[in-house]
GROMACS .gro file of C-alpha atoms in nm:
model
  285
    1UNK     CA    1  -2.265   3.777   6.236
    2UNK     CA    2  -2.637   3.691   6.095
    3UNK     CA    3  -2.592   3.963   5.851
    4UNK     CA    4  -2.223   3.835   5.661
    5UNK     CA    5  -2.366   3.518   5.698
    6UNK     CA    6  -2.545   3.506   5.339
    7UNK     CA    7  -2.297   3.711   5.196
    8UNK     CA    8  -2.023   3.421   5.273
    9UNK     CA    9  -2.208   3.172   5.147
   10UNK     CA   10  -2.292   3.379   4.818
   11UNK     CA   11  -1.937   3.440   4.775
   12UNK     CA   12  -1.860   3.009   4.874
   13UNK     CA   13  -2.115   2.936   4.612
   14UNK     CA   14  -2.021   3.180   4.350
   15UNK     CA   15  -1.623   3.041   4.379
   16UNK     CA   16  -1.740   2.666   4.365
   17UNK     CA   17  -1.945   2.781   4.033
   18UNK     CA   18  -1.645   2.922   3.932
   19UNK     CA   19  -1.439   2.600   4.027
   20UNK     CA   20  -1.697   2.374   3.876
   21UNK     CA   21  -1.687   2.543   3.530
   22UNK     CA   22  -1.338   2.544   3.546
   23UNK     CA   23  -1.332   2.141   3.603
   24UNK     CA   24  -1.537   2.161   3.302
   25UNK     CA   25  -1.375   2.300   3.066
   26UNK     CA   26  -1.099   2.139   3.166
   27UNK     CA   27  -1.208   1.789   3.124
   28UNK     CA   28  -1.364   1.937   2.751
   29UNK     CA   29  -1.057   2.016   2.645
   30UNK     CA   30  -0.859   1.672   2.768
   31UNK     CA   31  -1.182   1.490   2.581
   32UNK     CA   32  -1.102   1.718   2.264
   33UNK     CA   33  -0.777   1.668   2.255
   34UNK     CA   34  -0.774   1.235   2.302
   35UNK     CA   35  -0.989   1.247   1.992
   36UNK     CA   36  -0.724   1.448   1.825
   37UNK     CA   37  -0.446   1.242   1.911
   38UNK     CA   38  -0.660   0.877   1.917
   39UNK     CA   39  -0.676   0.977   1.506
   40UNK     CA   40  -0.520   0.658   1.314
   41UNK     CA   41  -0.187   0.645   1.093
   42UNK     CA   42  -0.413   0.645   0.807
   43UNK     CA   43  -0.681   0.896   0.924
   44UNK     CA   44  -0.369   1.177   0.951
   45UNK     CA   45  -0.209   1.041   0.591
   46UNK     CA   46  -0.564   1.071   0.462
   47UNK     CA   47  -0.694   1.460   0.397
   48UNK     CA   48  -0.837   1.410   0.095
   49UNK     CA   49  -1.056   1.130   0.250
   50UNK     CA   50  -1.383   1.276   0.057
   51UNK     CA   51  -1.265   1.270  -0.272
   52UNK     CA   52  -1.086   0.936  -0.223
   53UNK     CA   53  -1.428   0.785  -0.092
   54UNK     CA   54  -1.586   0.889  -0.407
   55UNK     CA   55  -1.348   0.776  -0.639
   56UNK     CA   56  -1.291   0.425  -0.406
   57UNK     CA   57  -1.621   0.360  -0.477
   58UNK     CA   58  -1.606   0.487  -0.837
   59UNK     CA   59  -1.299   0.150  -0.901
   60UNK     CA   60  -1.525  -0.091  -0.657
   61UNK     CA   61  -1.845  -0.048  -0.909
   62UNK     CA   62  -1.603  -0.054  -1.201
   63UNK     CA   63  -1.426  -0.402  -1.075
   64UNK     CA   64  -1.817  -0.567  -0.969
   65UNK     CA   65  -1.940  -0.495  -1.306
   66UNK     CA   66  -1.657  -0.515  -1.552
   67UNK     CA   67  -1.297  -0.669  -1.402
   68UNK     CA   68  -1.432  -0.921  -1.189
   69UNK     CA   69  -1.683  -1.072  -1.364
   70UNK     CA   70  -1.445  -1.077  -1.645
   71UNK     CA   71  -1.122  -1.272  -1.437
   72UNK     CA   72  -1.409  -1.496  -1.285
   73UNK     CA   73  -1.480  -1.651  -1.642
   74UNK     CA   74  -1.135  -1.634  -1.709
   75UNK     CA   75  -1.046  -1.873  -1.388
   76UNK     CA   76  -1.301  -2.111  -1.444
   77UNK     CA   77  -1.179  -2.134  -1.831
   78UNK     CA   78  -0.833  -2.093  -1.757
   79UNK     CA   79  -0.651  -2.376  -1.550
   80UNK     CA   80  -0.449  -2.247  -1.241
   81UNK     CA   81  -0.160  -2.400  -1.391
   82UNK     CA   82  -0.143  -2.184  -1.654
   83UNK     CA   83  -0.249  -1.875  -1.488
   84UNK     CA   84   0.061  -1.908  -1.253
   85UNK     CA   85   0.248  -1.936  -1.535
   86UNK     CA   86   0.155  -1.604  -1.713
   87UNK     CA   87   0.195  -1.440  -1.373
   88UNK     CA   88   0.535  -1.559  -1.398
   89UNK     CA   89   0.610  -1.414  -1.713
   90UNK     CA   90   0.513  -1.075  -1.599
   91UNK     CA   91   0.673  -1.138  -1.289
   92UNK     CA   92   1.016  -1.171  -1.480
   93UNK     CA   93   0.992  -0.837  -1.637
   94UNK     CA   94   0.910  -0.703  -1.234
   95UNK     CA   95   1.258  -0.889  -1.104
   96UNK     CA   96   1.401  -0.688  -1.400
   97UNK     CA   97   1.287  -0.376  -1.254
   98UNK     CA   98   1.333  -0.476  -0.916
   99UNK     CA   99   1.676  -0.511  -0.954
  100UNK     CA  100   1.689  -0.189  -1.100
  101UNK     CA  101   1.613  -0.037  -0.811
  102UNK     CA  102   1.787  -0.284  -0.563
  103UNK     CA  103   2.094  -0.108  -0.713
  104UNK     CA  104   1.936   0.237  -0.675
  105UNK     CA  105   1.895   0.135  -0.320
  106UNK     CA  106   2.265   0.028  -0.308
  107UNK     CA  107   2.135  -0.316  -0.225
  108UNK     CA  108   2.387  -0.474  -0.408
  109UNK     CA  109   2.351  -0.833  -0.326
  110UNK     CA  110   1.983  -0.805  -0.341
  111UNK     CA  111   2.010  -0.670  -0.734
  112UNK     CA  112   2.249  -0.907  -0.841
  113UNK     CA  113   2.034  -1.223  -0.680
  114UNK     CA  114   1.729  -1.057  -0.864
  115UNK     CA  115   1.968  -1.006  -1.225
  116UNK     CA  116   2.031  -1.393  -1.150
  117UNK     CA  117   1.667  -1.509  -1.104
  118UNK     CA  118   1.613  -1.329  -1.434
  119UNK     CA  119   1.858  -1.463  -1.655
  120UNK     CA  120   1.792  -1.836  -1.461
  121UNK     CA  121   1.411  -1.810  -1.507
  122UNK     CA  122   1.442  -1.662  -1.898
  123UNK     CA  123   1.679  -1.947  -1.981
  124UNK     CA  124   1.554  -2.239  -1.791
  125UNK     CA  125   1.201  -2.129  -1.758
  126UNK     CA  126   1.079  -2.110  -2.127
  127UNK     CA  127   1.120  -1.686  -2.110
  128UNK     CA  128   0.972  -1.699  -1.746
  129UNK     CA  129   0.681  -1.898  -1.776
  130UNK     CA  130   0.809  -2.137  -1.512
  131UNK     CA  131   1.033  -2.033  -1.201
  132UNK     CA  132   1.304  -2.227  -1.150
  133UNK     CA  133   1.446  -1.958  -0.971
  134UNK     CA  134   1.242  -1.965  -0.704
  135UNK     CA  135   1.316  -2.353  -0.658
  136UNK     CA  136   1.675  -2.266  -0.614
  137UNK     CA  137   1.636  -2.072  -0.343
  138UNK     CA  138   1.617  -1.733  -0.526
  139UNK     CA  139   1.432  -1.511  -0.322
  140UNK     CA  140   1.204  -1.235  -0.511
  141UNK     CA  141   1.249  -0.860  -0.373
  142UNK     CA  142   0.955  -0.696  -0.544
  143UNK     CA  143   1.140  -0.306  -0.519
  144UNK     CA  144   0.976  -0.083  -0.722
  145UNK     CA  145   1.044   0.285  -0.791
  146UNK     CA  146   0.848   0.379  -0.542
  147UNK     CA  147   1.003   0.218  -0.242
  148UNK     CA  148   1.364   0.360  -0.399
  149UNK     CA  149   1.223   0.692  -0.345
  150UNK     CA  150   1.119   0.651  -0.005
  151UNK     CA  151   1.465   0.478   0.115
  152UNK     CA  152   1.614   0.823  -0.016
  153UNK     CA  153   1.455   0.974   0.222
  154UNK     CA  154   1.116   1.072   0.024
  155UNK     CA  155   0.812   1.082   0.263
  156UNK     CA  156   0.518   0.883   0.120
  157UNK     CA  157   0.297   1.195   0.226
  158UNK     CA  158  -0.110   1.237   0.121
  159UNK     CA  159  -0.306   0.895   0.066
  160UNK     CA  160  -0.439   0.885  -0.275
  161UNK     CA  161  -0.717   0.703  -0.498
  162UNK     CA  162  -0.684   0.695  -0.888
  163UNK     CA  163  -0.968   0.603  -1.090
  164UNK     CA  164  -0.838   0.269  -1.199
  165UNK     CA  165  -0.555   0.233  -1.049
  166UNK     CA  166  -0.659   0.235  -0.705
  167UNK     CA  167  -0.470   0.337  -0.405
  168UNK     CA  168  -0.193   0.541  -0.399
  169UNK     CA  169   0.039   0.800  -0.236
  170UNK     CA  170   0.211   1.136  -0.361
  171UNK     CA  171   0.516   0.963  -0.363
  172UNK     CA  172   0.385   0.658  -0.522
  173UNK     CA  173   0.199   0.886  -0.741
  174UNK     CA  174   0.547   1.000  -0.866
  175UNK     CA  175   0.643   0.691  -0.918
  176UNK     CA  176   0.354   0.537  -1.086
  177UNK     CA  177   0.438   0.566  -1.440
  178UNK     CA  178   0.735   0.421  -1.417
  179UNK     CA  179   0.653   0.133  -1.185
  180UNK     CA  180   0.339   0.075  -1.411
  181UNK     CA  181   0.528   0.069  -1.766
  182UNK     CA  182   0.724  -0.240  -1.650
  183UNK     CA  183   0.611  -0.500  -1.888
  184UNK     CA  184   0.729  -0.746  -2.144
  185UNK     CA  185   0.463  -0.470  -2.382
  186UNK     CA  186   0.777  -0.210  -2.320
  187UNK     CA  187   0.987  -0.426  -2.612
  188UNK     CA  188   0.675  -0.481  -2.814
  189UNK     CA  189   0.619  -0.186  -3.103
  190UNK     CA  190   0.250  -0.341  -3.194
  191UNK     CA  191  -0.023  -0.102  -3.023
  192UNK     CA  192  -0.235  -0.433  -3.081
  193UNK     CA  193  -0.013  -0.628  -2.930
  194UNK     CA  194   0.075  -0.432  -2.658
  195UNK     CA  195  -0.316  -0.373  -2.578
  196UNK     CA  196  -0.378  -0.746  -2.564
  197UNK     CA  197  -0.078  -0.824  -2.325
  198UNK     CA  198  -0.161  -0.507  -2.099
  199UNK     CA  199  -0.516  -0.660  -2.071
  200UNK     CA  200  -0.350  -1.025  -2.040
  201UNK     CA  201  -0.169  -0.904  -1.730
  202UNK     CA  202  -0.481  -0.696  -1.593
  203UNK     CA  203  -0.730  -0.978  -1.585
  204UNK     CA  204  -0.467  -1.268  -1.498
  205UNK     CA  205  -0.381  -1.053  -1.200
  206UNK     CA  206  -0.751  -1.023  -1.086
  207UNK     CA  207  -0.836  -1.405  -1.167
  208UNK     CA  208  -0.537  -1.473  -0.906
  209UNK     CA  209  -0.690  -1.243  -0.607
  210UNK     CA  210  -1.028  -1.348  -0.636
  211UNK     CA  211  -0.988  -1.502  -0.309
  212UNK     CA  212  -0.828  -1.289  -0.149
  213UNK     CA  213  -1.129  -1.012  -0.249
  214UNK     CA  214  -1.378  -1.239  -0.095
  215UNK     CA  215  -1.160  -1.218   0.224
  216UNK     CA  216  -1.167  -0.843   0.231
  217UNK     CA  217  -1.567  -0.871   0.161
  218UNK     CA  218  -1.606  -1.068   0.438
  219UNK     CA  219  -1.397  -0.932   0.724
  220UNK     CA  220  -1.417  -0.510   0.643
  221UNK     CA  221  -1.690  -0.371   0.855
  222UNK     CA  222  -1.537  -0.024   0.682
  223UNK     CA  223  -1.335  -0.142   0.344
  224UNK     CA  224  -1.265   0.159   0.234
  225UNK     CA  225  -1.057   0.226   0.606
  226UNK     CA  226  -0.956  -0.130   0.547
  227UNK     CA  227  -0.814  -0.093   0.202
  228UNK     CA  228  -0.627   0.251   0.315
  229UNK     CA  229  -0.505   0.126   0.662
  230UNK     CA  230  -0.340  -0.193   0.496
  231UNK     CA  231  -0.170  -0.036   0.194
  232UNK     CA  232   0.008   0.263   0.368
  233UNK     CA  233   0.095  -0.035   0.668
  234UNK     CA  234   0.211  -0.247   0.388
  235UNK     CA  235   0.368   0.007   0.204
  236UNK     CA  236   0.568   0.119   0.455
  237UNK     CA  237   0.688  -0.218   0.549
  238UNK     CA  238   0.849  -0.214   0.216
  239UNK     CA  239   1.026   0.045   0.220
  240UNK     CA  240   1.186  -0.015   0.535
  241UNK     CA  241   1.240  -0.390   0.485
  242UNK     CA  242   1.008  -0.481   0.739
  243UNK     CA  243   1.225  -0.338   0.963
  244UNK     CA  244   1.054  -0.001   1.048
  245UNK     CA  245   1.131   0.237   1.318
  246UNK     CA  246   1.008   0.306   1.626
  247UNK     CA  247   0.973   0.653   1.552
  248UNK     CA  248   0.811   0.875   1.278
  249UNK     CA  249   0.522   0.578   1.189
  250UNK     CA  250   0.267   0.826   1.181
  251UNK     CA  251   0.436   1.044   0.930
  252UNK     CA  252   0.495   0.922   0.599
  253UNK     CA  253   0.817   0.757   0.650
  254UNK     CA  254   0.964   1.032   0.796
  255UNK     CA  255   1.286   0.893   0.896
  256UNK     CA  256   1.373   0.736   0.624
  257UNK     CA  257   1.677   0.937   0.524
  258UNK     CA  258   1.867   0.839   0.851
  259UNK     CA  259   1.809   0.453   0.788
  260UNK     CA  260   1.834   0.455   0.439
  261UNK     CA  261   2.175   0.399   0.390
  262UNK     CA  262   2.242   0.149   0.633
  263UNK     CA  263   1.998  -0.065   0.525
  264UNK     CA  264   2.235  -0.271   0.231
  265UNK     CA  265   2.063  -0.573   0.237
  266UNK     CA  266   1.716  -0.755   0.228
  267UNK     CA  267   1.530  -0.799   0.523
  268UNK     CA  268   1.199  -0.972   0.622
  269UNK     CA  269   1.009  -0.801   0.371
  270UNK     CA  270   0.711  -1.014   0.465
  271UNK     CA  271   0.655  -0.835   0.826
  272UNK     CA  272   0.321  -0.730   0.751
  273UNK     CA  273   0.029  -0.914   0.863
  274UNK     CA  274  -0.130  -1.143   0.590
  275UNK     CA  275  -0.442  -0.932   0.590
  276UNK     CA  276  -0.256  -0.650   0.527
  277UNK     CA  277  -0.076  -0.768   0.247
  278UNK     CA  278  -0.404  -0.962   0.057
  279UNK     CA  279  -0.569  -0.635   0.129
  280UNK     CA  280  -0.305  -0.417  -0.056
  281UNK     CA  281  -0.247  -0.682  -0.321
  282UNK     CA  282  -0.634  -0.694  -0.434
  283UNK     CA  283  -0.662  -0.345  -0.381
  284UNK     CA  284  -0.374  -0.207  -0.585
  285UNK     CA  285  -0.500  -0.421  -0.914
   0.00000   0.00000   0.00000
């Protein structure tokens, strides 16, 4: 008995190493595998992260020391009253184009309420400086290429930053140079002309989101997450009408095909949170 003694307890010893290794790995592999899965929407939408860092900051030092010094002097000279109403005026050529793609969407009553804010606001609004349309109860829609591809069904896939134009998807990529041609400049055939409204609309549109910059300044421990996060949340509220499912958020829209179609009318676009949407909005200009 004195003899098997040791060798019991070598071969107890030698099965709790075994046991305790085992736990080990175990509980390595269940750590490794919450960090995979605790990965954000935007982390997974975001494998170019890198390169989008680099160009992110790239459009940040542009905008500090060109765009928004500029559209500061320009709201200080330029009364708020007659900023809103050049954002107006653009904003009539984007309900042309919205309702566009309302129709492509086969959102017929959504199109034809954006044709009538048009034609209302071109009439009665000196050529859409004012908006009477809005006073009447016409609701803007805001649909843009972009979101018509993703209602048929196109994921948004890979997060994207352009060197100017800020941040992006492939799908929104696709869509860009349509979505960015809308402008009264399309009917003008004066390259001096056209430069001088494209730079109009450029610097209004900054002047107007100065505040909400200094917002995203103030609260982004990360901006660059921030910015991304927002936009693709935002982005994908569109598309679905604020109205998204419950599954498939993670993958680009995926899902969108199945709802598309049944989705005829306009919903509470404004379902994303205000952050998101002053985030996306200051970002995307």
């Amino acid at each position: 008995m004195s003899a098997e003694a040791p060798s019991i307890t070598v071969a107890r010893a030698s099965r709790l190493r075994r046991l305790g290794l085992g736990l080990l790995l175990g509980l390595s592999l269940a750590v490794a595998g919450c960090a995979t899965t605790g990965r954000s929407a935007g982390q997974k939408l975001d494998p170019w992260e890198n390169w989008n860092r680099k160009v992110f900051a790239f459009n940040e030092g542009l905008d500090e020391k060109v765009l928004k010094p500029v559209a500061t002097v320009y709201s200080e000279v330029v009364p708020q009253l007659v900023r809103q109403g050049v954002a107006n005026f653009f904003n009539n050529a984007s309900d042309a184009w919205s309702a566009v793609n309302n129709f492509l969407q086969l959102k017929i009553e959504a199109g034809l309420v954006d044709v009538m804010r048009v034609g209302t606001n071109t009439v009665l609004g000196l050529g859409g400086v004012l908006d009477p349309a809005s006073e009447m109860g016409m609701e803007r829609h805001g649909e843009d290429f972009g979101q018509t591809l993703g209602y048929w069904g196109f994921g948004a896939g890979a997060y994207v930053v352009w060197p100017v134009f800020g941040p992006s998807t492939v799908r929104d990529s696709i869509a860009l140079p349509l979505d960015r041609s809308v402008s009264p400049a399309v009917v003008i055939h004066d390259g001096g002309a056209v430069t001088g409204i494209t730079l109009l609309q450029i610097v209004n549109t900054r002047a107007n989101l100065l505040g909400a910059s200094r917002v995203l300044d103030d609260i982004a421990l990360d901006k660059y997450t921030f910015v991304r996060d927002a936009y693709l949340q935002r982005r994908r509220s569109l598309v679905f009408d604020g109205e998204e499912p419950d599954a498939g958020g993670d993958d680009g829209d995926k899902g969108a095909p199945a709802e598309a179609p049944a989705r005829k009318g306009s919903g509470p676009r404004d379902a994303a949170p205000p952050a998101a949407k002053a985030a996306a909005s200051a970002a995307s200009r």
